[in-house]
Coordinates of C-alpha atoms in Angstrom, one line a residue:
M1 CA 3.8 -45.9 -34.5
R2 CA 3.5 -49.2 -32.7
T3 CA 0.8 -47.0 -31.0
F4 CA -1.2 -46.4 -34.3
E5 CA -0.3 -50.1 -35.5
A6 CA -2.1 -51.6 -32.8
V7 CA -4.9 -49.6 -33.0
A8 CA -4.8 -50.8 -36.4
R9 CA -4.5 -54.1 -36.1
L10 CA -6.8 -54.6 -32.7
G11 CA -9.6 -52.7 -33.9
S12 CA -10.3 -50.0 -30.8
L13 CA -7.9 -47.8 -28.5
T14 CA -9.4 -50.0 -25.2
A15 CA -7.2 -53.5 -26.4
A16 CA -4.2 -52.1 -27.9
S17 CA -3.9 -49.7 -24.5
K18 CA -3.8 -54.3 -22.0
A19 CA -1.7 -54.9 -25.6
L20 CA 0.9 -52.4 -24.8
G21 CA 0.4 -51.7 -21.5
L22 CA -0.7 -48.3 -22.0
S23 CA -3.3 -46.2 -20.6
Q24 CA -5.9 -45.2 -23.1
S25 CA -5.1 -41.7 -22.2
T26 CA -1.2 -41.9 -23.6
V27 CA -2.7 -44.2 -26.3
S28 CA -4.8 -41.0 -27.7
R29 CA -1.4 -39.1 -27.4
H30 CA 0.4 -41.2 -29.8
L31 CA -2.2 -41.1 -31.7
A32 CA -2.8 -36.9 -31.8
R33 CA 0.9 -36.5 -32.0
L34 CA 0.6 -39.2 -35.0
E35 CA -1.7 -37.2 -37.3
E36 CA 0.0 -33.5 -36.2
S37 CA 2.7 -34.8 -37.5
A38 CA 1.0 -35.9 -40.7
G39 CA -0.9 -33.1 -41.3
S40 CA -4.4 -34.9 -42.0
P41 CA -6.4 -38.0 -39.6
L42 CA -4.4 -41.5 -40.1
L43 CA -7.9 -43.4 -37.8
L44 CA -11.9 -42.1 -37.9
R45 CA -12.4 -42.5 -35.0
E46 CA -15.3 -44.2 -35.9
S47 CA -16.4 -47.7 -33.6
P48 CA -14.2 -49.5 -34.8
P49 CA -12.1 -47.2 -36.2
R50 CA -11.5 -47.3 -39.5
L51 CA -8.2 -45.7 -41.3
T52 CA -8.4 -42.7 -44.0
E53 CA -6.8 -43.5 -47.1
R54 CA -3.7 -41.7 -45.7
G55 CA -3.4 -44.4 -42.6
S56 CA -3.2 -47.1 -45.0
S57 CA -0.3 -46.0 -47.1
L58 CA 0.8 -45.6 -43.3
L59 CA 0.2 -49.3 -41.8
A60 CA 1.1 -50.8 -44.6
A61 CA 4.7 -49.1 -44.7
V62 CA 4.7 -49.6 -40.8
Q63 CA 4.1 -53.7 -41.2
P64 CA 8.2 -54.5 -42.6
M65 CA 8.6 -52.6 -39.5
V66 CA 6.9 -55.1 -37.4
D67 CA 7.9 -58.1 -38.9
A68 CA 11.6 -56.6 -38.0
A69 CA 11.3 -55.9 -34.6
L70 CA 9.7 -59.7 -34.0
A71 CA 12.9 -61.2 -36.9
A72 CA 15.4 -59.7 -34.5
R73 CA 13.5 -60.4 -31.5
S74 CA 13.2 -64.0 -32.7
A75 CA 17.3 -63.6 -33.3
L76 CA 17.8 -63.1 -29.8
E77 CA 15.9 -66.0 -28.5
D78 CA 16.7 -68.4 -31.3
T79 CA 19.6 -70.8 -28.9
P80 CA 19.9 -74.6 -29.5
E81 CA 18.2 -74.6 -25.2
L82 CA 14.8 -75.4 -25.4
H83 CA 13.7 -73.8 -22.1
G84 CA 11.8 -70.6 -21.9
E85 CA 8.0 -69.9 -23.0
V86 CA 6.0 -71.4 -26.4
T87 CA 3.1 -69.9 -27.5
L88 CA -0.7 -70.6 -29.1
T89 CA -3.4 -69.8 -29.9
T90 CA -6.2 -71.8 -31.1
V91 CA -9.4 -72.3 -30.6
G92 CA -11.1 -73.5 -27.5
E93 CA -12.7 -76.8 -28.6
L94 CA -8.9 -77.9 -29.8
V95 CA -7.4 -77.3 -26.0
R96 CA -10.0 -79.1 -24.9
W97 CA -11.0 -82.2 -26.8
E98 CA -8.0 -82.4 -29.2
L99 CA -4.4 -81.0 -26.9
T100 CA -4.7 -81.0 -22.9
P101 CA -5.8 -85.2 -23.6
R102 CA -1.6 -85.1 -24.9
L103 CA 0.2 -82.4 -22.7
P104 CA 1.7 -84.7 -20.4
E105 CA 3.6 -86.3 -23.9
F106 CA 4.7 -83.0 -24.3
Y107 CA 6.3 -81.7 -21.6
R108 CA 7.7 -86.2 -21.0
A109 CA 9.6 -84.5 -24.1
F110 CA 10.4 -81.5 -23.7
P111 CA 10.0 -80.9 -19.4
H112 CA 11.8 -77.5 -19.7
L113 CA 9.7 -75.8 -21.4
R114 CA 6.6 -73.2 -21.0
L115 CA 3.5 -73.9 -22.8
R116 CA 0.8 -70.2 -22.4
I117 CA -2.1 -71.5 -24.5
L118 CA -4.8 -69.0 -25.9
A119 CA -7.6 -70.8 -26.1
E120 CA -10.5 -67.8 -27.5
N121 CA -11.6 -66.9 -30.6
R122 CA -9.7 -63.8 -31.0
I123 CA -7.2 -63.8 -33.7
S124 CA -4.1 -63.6 -31.3
S125 CA -1.9 -61.8 -33.8
L126 CA 1.9 -64.0 -34.7
A127 CA 3.7 -60.8 -36.8
A128 CA 3.2 -58.5 -33.8
G129 CA 4.4 -61.5 -31.7
E130 CA 1.3 -62.1 -28.7
A131 CA 2.2 -65.7 -30.2
D132 CA 3.9 -68.4 -31.4
V133 CA 2.6 -71.1 -33.1
A134 CA -1.6 -70.9 -34.0
L135 CA -3.7 -73.1 -35.4
R136 CA -6.0 -71.4 -37.2
M137 CA -10.0 -73.0 -39.2
F138 CA -8.6 -70.9 -42.3
R139 CA -5.3 -70.5 -44.5
P140 CA -4.1 -66.9 -44.0
E141 CA -2.9 -64.7 -46.8
R142 CA 0.0 -63.6 -46.2
G143 CA 3.0 -63.5 -46.8
E144 CA 5.7 -63.5 -44.2
L145 CA 3.1 -66.3 -42.6
V146 CA 3.8 -69.8 -42.9
A147 CA 0.4 -72.1 -43.2
R148 CA 0.7 -76.3 -42.6
K149 CA -2.8 -77.9 -43.6
V150 CA -2.9 -80.5 -39.4
H151 CA -5.9 -81.1 -38.7
S152 CA -9.3 -81.6 -40.7
V153 CA -13.2 -82.2 -39.5
S154 CA -16.1 -83.6 -40.5
Y155 CA -19.1 -82.6 -39.7
A156 CA -22.7 -84.3 -39.7
F157 CA -26.2 -83.5 -38.7
F158 CA -26.3 -85.4 -34.9
A159 CA -29.8 -85.1 -33.0
A160 CA -30.6 -87.2 -29.6
S161 CA -31.8 -90.8 -29.8
S162 CA -35.6 -89.8 -28.2
L163 CA -35.8 -87.2 -30.2
E164 CA -38.5 -87.9 -33.3
L165 CA -36.9 -87.2 -36.7
H166 CA -39.4 -85.5 -39.1
P167 CA -39.0 -82.8 -41.9
E168 CA -39.9 -79.6 -39.6
V169 CA -38.0 -81.2 -36.5
P170 CA -36.5 -78.2 -34.6
W171 CA -32.7 -76.9 -35.1
L172 CA -30.3 -76.0 -33.4
G173 CA -27.5 -73.9 -34.6
L174 CA -24.3 -70.7 -34.1
T175 CA -24.3 -67.1 -32.9
G176 CA -21.6 -64.1 -32.1
S177 CA -18.2 -64.2 -33.5
L178 CA -19.6 -68.1 -34.6
A179 CA -22.7 -67.0 -36.8
G180 CA -20.6 -67.0 -39.9
V181 CA -18.9 -70.0 -39.9
P182 CA -19.6 -72.5 -43.6
E183 CA -21.2 -75.5 -41.1
Q184 CA -23.7 -72.6 -39.9
R185 CA -24.2 -70.9 -42.9
H186 CA -25.0 -74.8 -44.8
A187 CA -27.4 -75.4 -41.5
E188 CA -29.2 -72.0 -42.3
R189 CA -29.7 -73.5 -45.7
V190 CA -30.8 -76.8 -44.8
F191 CA -33.1 -74.9 -43.0
A192 CA -34.5 -71.9 -44.9
T193 CA -38.1 -72.7 -44.2
R194 CA -37.9 -71.9 -40.8
P195 CA -35.9 -70.1 -38.0
P196 CA -33.4 -72.0 -35.5
R197 CA -34.7 -73.0 -32.4
L198 CA -32.0 -71.9 -30.4
L199 CA -28.5 -70.6 -31.4
V200 CA -25.8 -70.2 -29.0
E201 CA -21.9 -69.4 -29.8
D202 CA -20.0 -72.3 -28.7
I203 CA -19.6 -75.6 -30.4
E204 CA -19.8 -77.3 -26.7
S205 CA -23.1 -76.4 -25.6
L206 CA -24.5 -76.4 -28.9
G207 CA -23.9 -80.5 -28.9
L208 CA -24.9 -80.4 -25.0
A209 CA -28.2 -79.3 -26.2
V210 CA -28.1 -81.9 -29.1
Q211 CA -27.7 -84.5 -26.7
A212 CA -31.1 -83.7 -24.2
G213 CA -33.0 -83.2 -26.7
L214 CA -34.1 -79.7 -27.9
G215 CA -33.3 -80.5 -31.8
V216 CA -31.2 -81.0 -34.9
A217 CA -27.2 -79.4 -35.5
L218 CA -24.4 -79.9 -37.8
L219 CA -22.4 -81.1 -35.5
P220 CA -18.4 -82.8 -35.8
R221 CA -18.0 -86.2 -35.3
G222 CA -15.8 -85.6 -33.4
L223 CA -17.6 -83.8 -31.3
A224 CA -20.8 -86.4 -30.8
A225 CA -18.5 -89.2 -30.5
R226 CA -18.8 -87.8 -26.7
L227 CA -21.9 -87.5 -25.8
A228 CA -24.4 -90.0 -25.4
H229 CA -27.3 -91.0 -26.7
V230 CA -26.4 -89.0 -29.8
V231 CA -27.2 -91.0 -33.7
E232 CA -26.3 -89.6 -36.7
V233 CA -28.8 -87.9 -39.0
P234 CA -28.8 -88.3 -42.9
P235 CA -30.0 -84.9 -44.6
R236 CA -32.8 -86.8 -46.1
R237 CA -34.3 -87.1 -43.2
L238 CA -34.9 -83.8 -42.3
G239 CA -36.0 -82.8 -45.8
E240 CA -33.2 -81.4 -47.5
R241 CA -33.1 -81.6 -51.3
N242 CA -30.3 -79.9 -50.8
S243 CA -27.5 -81.3 -53.3
D244 CA -24.8 -79.4 -50.9
S245 CA -22.0 -81.8 -49.4
L246 CA -22.1 -81.9 -45.7
P247 CA -18.7 -79.2 -44.7
S248 CA -15.4 -80.6 -43.6
R249 CA -12.8 -77.5 -41.6
D250 CA -9.1 -78.2 -42.0
I251 CA -6.7 -76.5 -39.6
W252 CA -3.4 -75.0 -40.5
M253 CA -0.6 -74.6 -38.1
V254 CA 0.4 -71.0 -38.1
V255 CA 3.8 -69.9 -38.1
H256 CA 5.5 -66.1 -38.6
R257 CA 8.3 -66.6 -41.3
S258 CA 10.9 -65.0 -38.5
K259 CA 10.1 -68.0 -36.0
Q260 CA 10.3 -70.4 -38.1
H261 CA 13.3 -71.7 -37.3
V262 CA 13.6 -70.8 -33.0
P263 CA 14.4 -74.1 -31.3
R264 CA 11.8 -74.2 -29.2
V265 CA 9.5 -72.8 -31.8
R266 CA 10.0 -75.6 -33.7
A267 CA 9.5 -77.6 -31.1
L268 CA 6.2 -77.1 -30.2
M269 CA 5.6 -77.1 -34.9
E270 CA 7.1 -80.9 -34.2
W271 CA 4.4 -81.6 -31.6
L272 CA 1.3 -80.5 -32.8
K273 CA 1.8 -82.6 -36.6
G274 CA 2.7 -85.3 -34.8
N275 CA -0.4 -85.0 -32.8
L276 CA -3.0 -83.9 -35.0
N277 CA -2.1 -84.8 -38.1
G278 CA -4.6 -85.8 -40.7
E279 CA -8.4 -86.3 -40.5
R280 CA -10.4 -86.9 -37.9
P281 CA -14.1 -87.8 -37.2

């Protein structure tokens, strides 16, 4: 059942085998035995695997077991001494722009803690114990996850100061795992009459392309402030007629309910709140 839950959550046998420390053939055998016991398929072997109706029912029944196991592990870890490892998952931009410059303060406050940071667009699971605390750009809906808004990011259009601005100026945007984020959708509406000149899957690369004079892009103001010879551009200078306001993004600190009182997790949460709380440009 643990194998089944991992495959359903991670979306592939390969990812589940890596997370569980098992071979892919072992993961396949576990699923086969479970389906033999159930007397019907639980997962359709597609890419990614798709749950059958019976599989969905089983996943809903298994989830409380996963939560209980995580709570039991947290109880063993619940000691007042701030020692050991704590894991934070977030996107790389927050690590580079906000957290890394402040890490000396963290280690001065908690010299015996080891901080492990997973910086990736993939969302590591708090429910399965892959991470202790997450900084996410959306508020989770699962009831066992506790979320608090700790940061706000505002956006604007930016261009190199040397770039000639006109209603048909080239625009740059995001693709891949970031193609559906609100700021990319906003840019697509503004520049709906023409395709982008460049799409990248990294916000820092997008900023560097703007700095190089390749076109206009919607950027976080905090990133733009770090770029040389880049200026904010009023939407009207780009020929925008859309009345939509520029997007902003809230960043949520998320922890599994069973871990929020573990001392070392609590210490990281309090430090993040103190360092990220409020509106940033």
